[in-house]
């Protein structure tokens, strides 16, 4: 219908994961051009001119990020973030599994652009099958001379290692990813220094998402103007959107940025089952503040979703229809972040814990409407107060659910209180009271 | 907050368990197998223990000749060490190798890996305990991870986990929180956070392959098939799933895709319903 495929073009072609079919389709031509005809500065300015923004969540300009790396003789690194652990996100999995060489080509070109001689793909441990496919593809690329010490005889070196994680959402955070790659527990680091200056092994490091890097060969091949003409002015290119939850045809759809969300949810993914309606949806993974059924006509792009008080994030739409209980959804969301909090920063460690406890009380019918204010206040005290955004990633959606669906929360509480004869036995009353911080 | 700690305050503090000196492999059995020997200490005992320790008590880096590391395991770990500019980066690959070899990250296995890498076993233990996929206790041989995150939950994941538990005999509460072994030791079932396959929700990772969308009855079928030693529900194997939008969607044509006759024809057959003709390139 309104799919526009660039990265997903003929993704199901038999044998595409092998180097022969990939090359027959024009693969590695961009790499040859980048290494033979273009110097790193030209490459970086092309990527910047294309307007390509990071597809992992933050949406930062890839060219700008690359230009932050210092020039000169030193060992630099490139890390491809393939940790994809955000609930609702599964685009990188399909890209890597079906077209691993597209990623490898993008990594090699990006490494050349920032003069990095070592590159790593940090892939989440659960993607066992995908890791195997990548391993095979990397071997093929080495044999063909697209990776290694002397790429295509140009004297340039890019070594690529596929590094498997072992199950920790936090490793998708760039500095935690670096710690995990250095063989430590995946705890985030204090920024600054930013990884572009001091990252892996304390060297300058460029970190980019899988989908971002997959776009790079297309930019080199077709020119930055061509790429910038796709999508909207501030959100150029196509975007792979993962649609899941209460829709009839869940899956990855590649669209040109800027089309209405309704077209994605209803047109492509089929909308909720017959007779049901969209009640609540996450536009950019479970970390994004939720939107409601009234927001479906918002154009799907970085800037318009930000204006609407949410974010495009990793481009993962999770749809909840009118059968979904928002308080339970909030609890499910908070429980995930509570489980995944690394425990390093107090607002996140304690905030996720108490939010889960309070939401459990709401769902069990042991809360009062005042608890909703406390929940909101806890979320406000998490945002911006931790080393990384994991805490914020819970605070934003949960805060938005309480704000936008407060009537439903109050109704759940009232119904449970009516059903309960006599005073409510508040579980956890022996716990110390929540002390609200002064904020800031 | 419990008054357990205070009961012990007036009592004589027991002598430090000699098992502490022997390393974690002699740990006492907890409710599900092995717990750390320090888990049962009171606050006062813990303080005494810490005060009595000196830096020399820290577990040394074991020498290779002190451990009996299987040749194959040593080879795998050394190969991993060679792939990185710094050897410590091989911690996670080394732990994976240990888990592959022993079925779990056993204290012996961790000690062996530590000897090969030249790090302390405590260091590797600290890494292993951070990540969900490393098992620090022996576990059933068939691993079933049932996603219970948002998208799968909306599509009935909770019922799937119940069904897996009933079919295998695993304790449901245990499975949902830490993972549970079946009484016959054949299955390990765990409710897991998002596995990155919401397109096939509700889904499960079975022996490291993804399957879905699961329907009522599938869990029983899978368990029976695994018991019989055959592949589970092959028609729901994610590896066989085509792109959701089908093969007909419109391809954005640049020079590269233009070189492919497939992309070119497709563009001609299906004119754009979008306005941005500039975006289609040439």
XYZ file of C-alpha atoms in Angstrom:
722
model
C 0.000 0.000 0.000
C 2.141 2.840 1.181
C 5.296 0.937 1.875
C 8.434 2.382 0.287
C 11.271 -0.047 0.450
C 14.921 0.790 0.400
C 16.455 -1.443 3.074
C 13.658 -3.958 2.772
C 13.773 -4.134 -1.032
C 13.510 -7.805 -2.023
C 14.605 -8.781 1.469
C 13.132 -12.248 0.983
C 15.110 -12.963 -2.158
C 16.510 -16.476 -1.745
C 20.202 -16.483 -0.861
C 20.426 -12.745 -0.116
C 22.251 -13.528 3.126
C 25.103 -14.957 1.025
C 27.702 -12.741 -0.590
C 27.082 -13.939 -4.177
C 23.458 -12.883 -4.371
C 24.207 -9.700 -2.464
C 26.919 -8.771 -4.964
C 24.774 -9.682 -7.931
C 22.253 -7.155 -6.663
C 24.877 -4.428 -6.730
C 26.154 -4.976 -3.216
C 29.616 -3.789 -2.157
C 29.755 -1.304 -5.061
C 29.359 1.530 -2.570
C 32.156 0.083 -0.463
C 34.458 -0.067 -3.482
C 33.654 3.522 -4.325
C 34.109 4.679 -0.723
C 37.503 3.056 -0.292
C 38.880 3.765 -3.771
C 37.484 7.187 -4.658
C 36.434 8.990 -1.499
C 38.453 10.198 1.444
C 37.041 10.096 4.979
C 36.174 13.798 5.074
C 34.170 13.550 1.861
C 32.315 10.543 3.230
C 31.430 12.266 6.484
C 30.182 15.365 4.691
C 28.078 13.218 2.356
C 26.503 11.414 5.294
C 25.868 14.731 7.015
C 24.374 16.261 3.870
C 22.004 13.319 3.495
C 20.338 14.296 6.770
C 20.492 10.693 8.004
C 19.420 10.599 11.635
C 20.155 7.780 14.076
C 17.532 5.042 13.930
C 18.240 3.640 17.386
C 16.192 6.050 19.452
C 17.845 9.438 19.893
C 17.567 10.508 16.254
C 20.874 12.363 16.245
C 22.511 13.256 12.924
C 24.941 10.478 12.033
C 27.227 12.781 10.056
C 27.491 15.219 12.971
C 28.252 12.417 15.399
C 30.957 11.132 13.081
C 32.488 14.584 12.783
C 32.883 14.746 16.585
C 35.587 12.090 16.467
C 39.050 13.621 16.611
C 41.270 13.383 13.550
C 44.815 12.140 13.649
C 46.846 9.057 14.343
C 45.165 7.025 17.062
C 43.181 3.842 17.295
C 39.520 4.562 16.763
C 36.575 2.244 17.020
C 33.145 1.767 15.564
C 30.406 -0.077 17.422
C 27.230 -1.147 15.758
C 24.473 -1.255 18.344
C 22.508 -4.402 17.562
C 21.319 -4.930 21.115
C 17.708 -4.172 20.115
C 16.044 -5.029 23.412
C 13.401 -2.333 23.551
C 9.952 -3.901 23.878
C 8.253 -3.518 20.512
C 11.452 -3.298 18.436
C 12.402 -6.062 16.031
C 13.510 -4.313 12.837
C 17.259 -4.883 13.236
C 16.651 -8.591 13.728
C 14.981 -8.953 10.340
C 17.520 -6.693 8.585
C 20.511 -8.578 9.952
C 19.053 -12.029 9.520
C 18.012 -11.527 5.910
C 20.632 -9.077 4.656
C 23.749 -9.270 6.848
C 26.030 -7.995 4.085
C 24.033 -4.778 3.854
C 25.049 -4.078 7.435
C 28.652 -5.175 6.971
C 29.021 -2.900 3.957
C 27.580 0.016 5.937
C 29.894 -0.667 8.874
C 32.987 -0.835 6.691
C 32.137 2.438 4.943
C 31.299 4.200 8.219
C 34.529 2.888 9.763
C 36.442 4.307 6.813
C 34.634 7.628 7.208
C 35.845 8.055 10.788
C 39.131 6.238 10.223
C 38.284 3.449 12.666
C 40.302 0.279 12.286
C 38.274 -1.892 14.641
C 34.546 -2.376 14.378
C 32.213 -4.422 16.525
C 28.650 -5.545 16.181
C 27.180 -5.809 19.663
C 24.255 -8.143 19.102
C 21.907 -9.166 21.883
C 22.550 -12.665 23.167
C 19.018 -13.879 22.524
C 19.462 -13.438 18.749
C 21.254 -16.765 18.459
C 20.207 -17.441 14.863
C 20.974 -13.899 13.737
C 24.422 -14.041 15.323
C 25.192 -17.204 13.358
C 24.112 -15.564 10.094
C 26.299 -12.537 10.835
C 29.285 -14.718 11.693
C 29.016 -16.483 8.338
C 28.624 -13.228 6.452
C 31.635 -11.642 8.187
C 33.717 -14.660 7.198
C 32.625 -14.258 3.572
C 33.394 -10.540 3.617
C 36.887 -11.205 4.974
C 37.507 -13.800 2.265
C 36.355 -11.374 -0.423
C 38.708 -8.657 0.852
C 35.981 -6.271 2.043
C 37.246 -6.539 5.618
C 40.700 -7.063 7.043
C 44.090 -5.387 7.025
C 44.238 -4.261 3.427
C 40.752 -3.684 2.064
C 40.665 -3.999 -1.737
C 44.381 -3.299 -1.786
C 43.923 0.274 -0.543
C 45.934 -0.237 2.626
C 42.921 0.603 4.797
C 42.174 -1.671 7.735
C 38.798 -2.565 9.227
C 38.538 -5.574 11.521
C 34.998 -6.634 12.363
C 34.031 -8.770 15.342
C 30.520 -9.970 16.140
C 30.148 -9.704 19.892
C 27.173 -11.447 21.467
C 25.652 -10.056 24.615
C 24.021 -12.225 27.229
C 20.657 -10.703 28.050
C 20.593 -7.201 29.505
C 18.428 -4.393 28.113
C 20.773 -1.796 29.584
C 23.508 -2.817 27.126
C 21.557 -1.022 24.423
C 22.562 2.202 26.186
C 25.749 3.240 24.410
C 28.080 3.548 27.365
C 26.777 0.374 29.015
C 27.359 -1.319 25.676
C 30.978 -0.182 25.802
C 31.446 -1.594 29.294
C 29.891 -4.891 28.243
C 32.162 -4.971 25.210
C 35.142 -4.412 27.464
C 34.107 -7.516 29.359
C 32.522 -5.869 32.366
C 29.074 -5.721 33.877
C 27.019 -3.500 31.598
C 26.774 -0.358 33.724
C 26.365 3.032 32.055
C 29.129 5.587 32.351
C 28.986 9.241 33.284
C 28.864 11.523 30.251
C 30.876 13.567 29.320
C 33.286 12.366 28.095
C 31.141 11.208 25.225
C 32.093 8.030 23.381
C 33.083 10.058 20.306
C 35.994 11.362 22.362
C 36.560 8.608 24.910
C 34.699 5.397 24.293
C 35.785 1.813 23.826
C 39.161 1.148 25.489
C 39.184 4.921 26.080
C 39.571 5.544 22.348
C 37.315 7.688 20.152
C 34.297 5.589 19.223
C 31.403 5.985 16.837
C 28.277 4.110 17.931
C 25.379 3.659 15.548
C 22.303 1.529 15.245
C 21.983 -1.277 12.676
C 19.378 0.456 10.545
C 21.380 3.705 10.485
C 24.453 1.906 9.181
C 22.395 -0.066 6.648
C 21.435 3.267 5.044
C 25.044 4.319 4.503
C 25.789 2.276 1.333
C 22.638 3.668 -0.300
C 23.760 7.229 0.446
C 27.215 6.625 -1.009
C 25.730 4.862 -4.029
C 22.989 7.337 -4.866
C 24.237 10.563 -3.388
C 23.160 12.572 -0.358
C 20.691 14.720 -2.329
C 18.815 11.642 -3.454
C 18.521 10.425 0.118
C 17.585 13.836 1.512
C 14.723 14.019 -0.994
C 13.078 11.020 0.637
C 10.919 11.638 3.679
C 10.487 15.085 5.219
C 12.945 17.921 5.466
C 14.004 17.107 9.018
C 13.465 13.342 8.799
C 15.065 12.214 5.593
C 15.043 8.718 4.189
C 12.836 5.768 4.830
C 12.200 4.161 8.192
C 11.535 0.582 9.098
C 8.637 0.603 11.512
C 7.955 -2.404 13.719
C 4.223 -2.639 14.368
C 2.981 -5.028 17.036
C 0.358 -5.556 19.704
C -3.342 -5.423 18.845
C -3.073 -5.291 15.053
C -4.077 -7.861 12.488
C -0.819 -7.923 10.516
C 2.068 -7.252 12.914
C 5.510 -6.925 11.376
C 8.143 -4.629 9.923
C 7.033 -2.079 7.340
C 9.351 0.344 5.615
C 7.818 3.740 4.997
C 8.862 7.161 3.902
C 8.917 9.334 7.006
C 6.055 11.787 7.289
C 3.063 9.598 6.397
C 0.170 9.642 8.873
C 0.397 7.121 11.693
C -3.093 5.923 10.790
C -1.791 4.744 7.457
C 0.815 2.598 9.194
C -1.417 1.171 11.902
C -4.532 0.649 9.795
C -3.293 0.709 6.198
C -0.261 -1.501 6.583
C -0.735 -3.434 9.805
C -4.481 -3.910 9.376
C -5.529 -2.115 12.556
C -7.060 -3.811 15.592
C -9.281 -6.858 15.119
C -12.775 -6.259 13.703
C -14.999 -4.174 15.948
C -12.235 -2.845 18.145
C -10.521 0.526 18.168
C -7.093 1.891 18.941
C -7.132 3.138 22.507
C -3.486 3.650 23.348
C -0.278 3.350 21.343
C 3.451 3.751 21.802
C 4.839 5.513 18.726
C 8.486 4.708 19.414
C 8.897 1.624 21.565
C 7.920 1.159 25.183
C 10.062 4.130 26.250
C 7.962 6.641 24.344
C 5.147 8.545 26.043
C 1.892 6.975 24.864
C -0.543 8.567 22.461
C -4.272 7.901 22.163
C -6.749 7.024 19.458
C -7.204 10.759 18.837
C -3.591 11.122 17.717
C -3.663 8.773 14.741
C -3.479 11.493 12.105
C -0.121 12.804 13.297
C 2.491 12.461 10.536
C 5.021 9.828 11.521
C 8.339 11.710 11.727
C 10.901 12.734 14.337
C 9.720 16.342 14.521
C 5.953 15.871 14.524
C 6.013 13.176 17.197
C 8.237 15.382 19.358
C 5.711 18.183 18.928
C 2.978 15.812 20.056
C 4.890 15.206 23.292
C 6.216 11.802 22.381
C 9.032 10.492 20.211
C 9.793 8.363 17.200
C 12.506 6.528 19.130
C 13.410 3.276 17.459
C 10.288 3.407 15.281
C 8.386 0.678 17.093
C 4.648 1.083 17.280
C 2.849 -0.954 19.921
C -0.924 -0.741 19.613
C -3.355 -1.365 22.439
C -7.039 -1.622 21.573
C -10.093 -0.957 23.734
C -9.773 -4.314 25.492
C -6.420 -3.361 27.009
C -6.419 -2.107 30.580
C -4.110 0.891 30.785
C -3.245 0.416 34.502
C -2.171 -3.134 33.726
C -0.239 -1.896 30.712
C 1.504 0.621 32.960
C 2.363 -2.141 35.421
C 3.721 -4.385 32.674
C 5.829 -1.520 31.341
C 7.155 -0.520 34.754
C 7.948 -4.134 35.689
C 10.158 -4.443 32.639
C 12.229 -1.389 33.525
C 12.395 -2.453 37.150
C 13.790 -5.806 36.066
C 16.308 -4.201 33.729
C 17.500 -1.324 35.928
C 21.190 -1.930 36.575
C 20.867 -0.415 40.040
C 23.672 2.092 39.708
C 21.602 5.290 40.123
C 19.208 5.665 43.033
C 16.314 7.454 41.267
C 16.079 4.667 38.701
C 16.711 1.739 41.051
C 14.265 2.922 43.722
C 11.903 4.741 41.385
C 11.233 1.718 39.188
C 10.827 -0.455 42.286
C 8.315 1.827 43.983
C 6.424 2.503 40.786
C 5.867 -1.225 40.336
C 4.702 -1.567 43.952
C 2.287 1.343 43.626
C 0.902 0.141 40.315
C 0.406 -3.309 41.797
C -1.667 -1.676 44.507
C -3.711 0.116 41.854
C -4.367 -3.078 39.908
C -5.152 -5.031 43.091
C -7.538 -2.293 44.184
C -5.600 -1.238 47.254
C -4.732 2.259 46.122
C -6.334 5.644 46.574
C -6.492 8.399 43.949
C -3.773 10.118 45.952
C -1.433 7.299 44.979
C -1.771 8.434 41.386
C -0.281 11.792 42.354
C 2.557 10.019 44.108
C 3.159 7.853 41.039
C 3.318 10.960 38.868
C 5.626 12.670 41.298
C 8.006 9.705 41.373
C 8.177 9.751 37.581
C 8.997 13.452 37.589
C 11.803 12.877 40.058
C 13.408 10.201 37.902
C 13.538 12.136 34.657
C 16.899 13.716 34.031
C 18.427 12.559 37.296
C 20.315 9.432 36.261
C 23.439 8.559 34.318
C 21.424 7.064 31.489
C 17.858 7.241 30.270
C 16.631 3.831 31.448
C 14.761 5.389 34.354
C 13.362 8.086 32.086
C 12.255 5.345 29.726
C 9.880 4.102 32.390
C 8.960 7.503 33.757
C 7.892 8.915 30.395
C 5.383 6.243 29.322
C 4.049 5.569 32.835
C 3.741 9.278 33.541
C 1.908 9.805 30.268
C -0.479 6.900 30.958
C -1.461 8.284 34.362
C -1.896 11.728 32.843
C -3.887 10.740 29.780
C -5.916 7.890 31.267
C -6.384 9.183 34.793
C -10.140 8.537 34.599
C -9.516 4.873 33.936
C -7.024 4.593 36.807
C -9.535 6.249 39.153
C -12.319 4.028 37.909
C -10.255 0.893 38.585
C -9.515 2.151 42.074
C -13.138 3.107 42.781
C -14.500 -0.181 41.501
C -12.129 -2.181 43.651
C -12.929 -0.098 46.710
C -16.638 -0.578 46.246
C -16.155 -4.313 45.986
C -14.041 -4.424 49.125
C -16.111 -4.420 52.329
C -14.524 -2.576 55.222
C -11.119 -0.974 55.366
C -8.550 -2.024 52.839
C -5.658 -4.039 54.127
C -2.851 -2.175 52.470
C -0.118 -4.552 51.512
C 3.299 -3.177 52.218
C 2.077 -0.982 55.089
C 5.030 -2.204 57.123
C 7.350 -0.644 54.552
C 8.731 2.817 55.257
C 6.679 5.611 53.706
C 7.654 7.053 50.366
C 9.604 10.203 50.966
C 9.125 12.578 48.124
C 12.243 14.334 47.024
C 12.375 18.067 46.656
C 12.686 17.585 42.948
C 15.467 18.736 40.678
C 13.115 -4.532 57.915
C 12.522 -8.057 59.108
C 13.387 -8.656 62.720
C 15.534 -11.610 61.781
C 18.682 -9.561 62.183
C 17.796 -8.457 65.684
C 17.113 -11.952 66.992
C 20.718 -12.760 66.476
C 22.192 -9.697 68.048
C 22.483 -10.984 71.556
C 23.497 -14.442 70.451
C 26.966 -15.677 70.012
C 28.144 -15.248 66.470
C 28.912 -18.625 64.970
C 32.413 -19.343 63.794
C 32.959 -18.631 60.138
C 31.916 -21.573 58.080
C 34.996 -23.408 56.797
C 33.095 -23.834 53.544
C 33.797 -20.165 52.868
C 37.453 -20.937 52.382
C 36.748 -23.709 49.961
C 35.144 -21.514 47.342
C 31.640 -21.365 46.051
C 31.504 -24.940 44.796
C 30.884 -26.253 48.306
C 27.964 -23.952 48.818
C 25.027 -25.095 50.825
C 21.826 -26.053 49.104
C 19.172 -23.348 49.013
C 15.531 -23.674 48.079
C 16.518 -24.295 44.455
C 19.932 -25.719 44.543
C 22.889 -23.551 45.238
C 23.056 -20.267 47.092
C 26.084 -18.326 48.178
C 27.362 -19.354 51.620
C 27.098 -15.749 52.732
C 23.413 -15.478 51.864
C 22.305 -16.835 55.223
C 24.479 -14.588 57.397
C 22.973 -11.987 59.666
C 24.100 -8.386 59.455
C 26.336 -8.805 62.505
C 27.901 -11.965 61.140
C 28.490 -10.231 57.871
C 30.250 -7.334 59.578
C 32.434 -9.746 61.558
C 33.314 -11.607 58.425
C 34.298 -8.478 56.538
C 36.379 -7.181 59.457
C 38.230 -10.484 59.659
C 39.232 -10.470 55.991
C 42.442 -9.086 54.567
C 43.489 -8.478 50.955
C 45.533 -11.680 50.999
C 42.329 -13.656 51.469
C 41.031 -12.618 48.060
C 40.873 -15.478 45.659
C 43.934 -15.462 43.449
C 43.975 -15.811 39.714
C 44.203 -19.564 39.329
C 47.147 -20.962 37.390
C 46.408 -23.117 34.385
C 48.062 -26.161 35.960
C 45.782 -25.838 38.986
C 42.660 -26.425 36.960
C 41.665 -29.269 34.726
C 40.327 -27.297 31.789
C 39.054 -29.352 28.860
C 41.182 -28.735 25.758
C 38.192 -27.784 23.613
C 37.011 -25.203 26.138
C 40.488 -23.718 26.443
C 40.755 -23.463 22.674
C 37.413 -21.668 22.341
C 38.273 -19.162 25.059
C 41.738 -18.486 23.681
C 40.299 -17.943 20.207
C 37.876 -15.401 21.680
C 40.713 -13.644 23.515
C 42.571 -13.310 20.244
C 39.689 -11.501 18.576
C 39.803 -8.421 20.785
C 42.405 -5.703 21.308
C 42.094 -6.378 25.049
C 41.637 -9.869 26.473
C 39.048 -8.918 29.091
C 36.608 -8.280 26.285
C 36.465 -12.048 25.975
C 34.642 -12.354 29.338
C 31.196 -12.805 27.840
C 32.357 -15.163 25.043
C 34.295 -17.157 27.653
C 31.217 -17.496 29.856
C 29.181 -18.561 26.836
C 31.811 -21.214 26.148
C 31.588 -22.422 29.745
C 27.812 -22.575 29.566
C 27.914 -24.470 26.270
C 30.357 -26.965 27.729
C 28.812 -27.597 31.141
C 25.202 -26.581 30.516
C 25.571 -23.767 33.053
C 28.206 -21.388 34.410
C 29.399 -23.767 37.091
C 31.952 -22.566 39.655
C 34.474 -25.066 38.262
C 33.848 -23.832 34.734
C 34.233 -20.205 35.781
C 37.483 -21.052 37.568
C 38.781 -22.756 34.454
C 37.852 -19.822 32.233
C 39.472 -17.455 34.742
C 42.689 -19.465 34.613
C 42.741 -19.331 30.815
C 42.022 -15.597 30.745
C 44.244 -14.662 33.655
C 41.501 -12.970 35.653
C 40.054 -13.844 39.035
C 37.071 -16.186 39.205
C 35.262 -13.523 41.240
C 35.576 -11.138 38.307
C 33.971 -13.576 35.890
C 31.336 -14.435 38.483
C 30.452 -10.749 38.781
C 30.021 -10.547 35.021
C 27.996 -13.758 34.827
C 25.593 -12.621 37.528
C 24.757 -9.439 35.592
C 23.319 -11.096 32.513
C 19.997 -12.910 32.307
C 21.098 -15.620 29.911
C 23.906 -16.985 32.055
C 22.650 -19.700 34.343
C 24.325 -19.818 37.692
C 22.551 -23.026 38.630
C 22.243 -26.281 36.739
C 19.143 -26.144 34.545
C 16.938 -28.421 32.501
C 18.390 -29.376 29.155
C 15.619 -27.907 26.991
C 15.445 -24.153 27.402
C 12.039 -22.527 26.929
C 11.940 -18.739 27.293
C 8.407 -17.378 27.048
C 8.206 -13.668 26.316
C 5.834 -11.918 28.732
C 6.462 -8.350 27.678
C 3.928 -5.826 26.356
C 3.135 -7.050 22.837
C 3.146 -10.728 23.762
C 1.125 -10.024 26.916
C -1.532 -8.260 24.836
C -1.820 -11.390 22.728
C -2.052 -13.953 25.500
C 1.505 -14.653 26.669
C 0.449 -15.256 30.274
C -1.718 -18.190 29.205
C 1.154 -19.560 27.131
C 3.466 -19.586 30.133
C 0.817 -21.357 32.203
C 0.428 -23.924 29.450
C 4.178 -24.544 29.214
C 4.332 -24.972 32.979
C 1.434 -27.430 32.995
C 2.916 -29.426 30.141
C 6.362 -29.647 31.710
C 5.387 -29.738 35.384
C 7.338 -26.560 36.190
C 6.256 -24.363 39.072
C 4.476 -21.376 37.526
C 5.428 -18.738 40.067
C 9.042 -19.821 39.964
C 9.032 -19.897 36.154
C 7.622 -16.399 35.946
C 10.238 -14.886 38.207
C 13.551 -16.747 38.053
C 12.928 -19.670 35.760
C 11.973 -23.173 36.858
C 13.185 -26.676 36.114
C 10.752 -29.456 35.430
C 10.796 -32.234 38.040
C 12.328 -34.631 35.505
C 15.104 -32.139 34.738
C 14.305 -32.152 31.026
C 12.942 -28.600 30.791
C 13.883 -25.149 31.973
C 10.977 -22.695 31.580
C 11.253 -18.980 32.192
C 9.041 -15.962 31.631
C 11.387 -13.623 29.783
C 11.546 -9.945 28.903
C 11.043 -8.856 25.290
C 12.938 -11.203 22.986
C 12.620 -8.907 19.971
C 10.037 -10.832 18.007
C 6.796 -8.966 18.682
C 5.763 -9.703 15.085
C 5.109 -13.310 16.083
C 3.553 -12.558 19.481
C 2.929 -14.467 21.619
C 6.224 -16.220 21.124
C 8.837 -18.312 22.834
C 12.506 -19.052 22.320
C 12.909 -22.797 22.360
C 16.452 -24.125 22.478
C 17.659 -20.834 21.011
C 15.215 -20.653 18.098
C 12.169 -18.409 17.958
C 8.639 -19.757 17.438
C 5.277 -18.008 17.123
C 2.585 -16.879 16.988
C 1.688 -19.494 19.585
C -1.897 -20.618 19.985
C -3.575 -22.565 22.765
C -2.386 -26.157 22.536
C 0.957 -25.301 20.919
C 2.852 -25.487 24.197
C 1.698 -29.059 24.765
C 2.624 -30.011 21.216
C 6.076 -28.443 21.565
C 6.763 -30.188 24.851
C 5.672 -33.536 23.412
C 7.814 -33.010 20.312
C 10.869 -32.099 22.371
C 10.352 -35.161 24.570
C 10.237 -37.255 21.404
C 13.445 -35.632 20.214
C 11.938 -33.941 17.168
C 11.923 -30.302 16.038
C 9.106 -28.270 17.553
C 6.302 -26.842 15.369
C 8.396 -26.226 12.233
C 5.687 -24.174 10.532
C 5.987 -21.506 13.240
C 9.753 -21.183 13.035
C 10.606 -17.479 12.731
C 13.437 -18.240 10.314
C 10.850 -19.127 7.689
C 8.683 -16.063 8.106
C 8.531 -13.709 5.106
C 8.445 -9.921 5.361
C 5.065 -8.824 6.746
C 4.098 -6.588 3.830
C 4.586 -9.337 1.254
C 6.771 -9.181 -1.831
C 4.676 -6.649 -3.741
C 5.519 -3.446 -1.946
C 7.034 -0.636 -3.910
C 10.787 -0.324 -4.046
C 12.486 3.048 -3.861
C 14.666 3.185 -6.943
C 18.120 4.613 -6.803
C 21.069 3.809 -9.041
C 21.693 0.650 -7.117
C 18.169 -0.730 -7.188
C 17.859 0.559 -10.760
C 20.611 -1.861 -11.672
C 18.393 -4.653 -10.481
C 15.747 -5.441 -13.056
C 13.470 -6.635 -10.274
C 13.378 -3.246 -8.608
C 12.949 -1.465 -11.929
C 10.008 -3.500 -13.096
C 8.355 -3.184 -9.782
C 8.582 0.562 -9.916
C 7.006 0.567 -13.369
C 4.213 -1.792 -12.437
C 3.225 0.003 -9.311
C 3.279 3.734 -9.681
C 3.737 5.644 -6.490
C 0.714 6.724 -4.543
C 2.920 9.236 -2.800
C 3.507 12.761 -3.952
C 7.249 13.034 -3.634
C 8.234 11.996 -7.120
C 11.651 13.499 -6.521
C 12.187 10.869 -3.928
C 12.040 8.086 -6.452
C 15.368 9.206 -7.805
C 16.623 9.313 -11.311
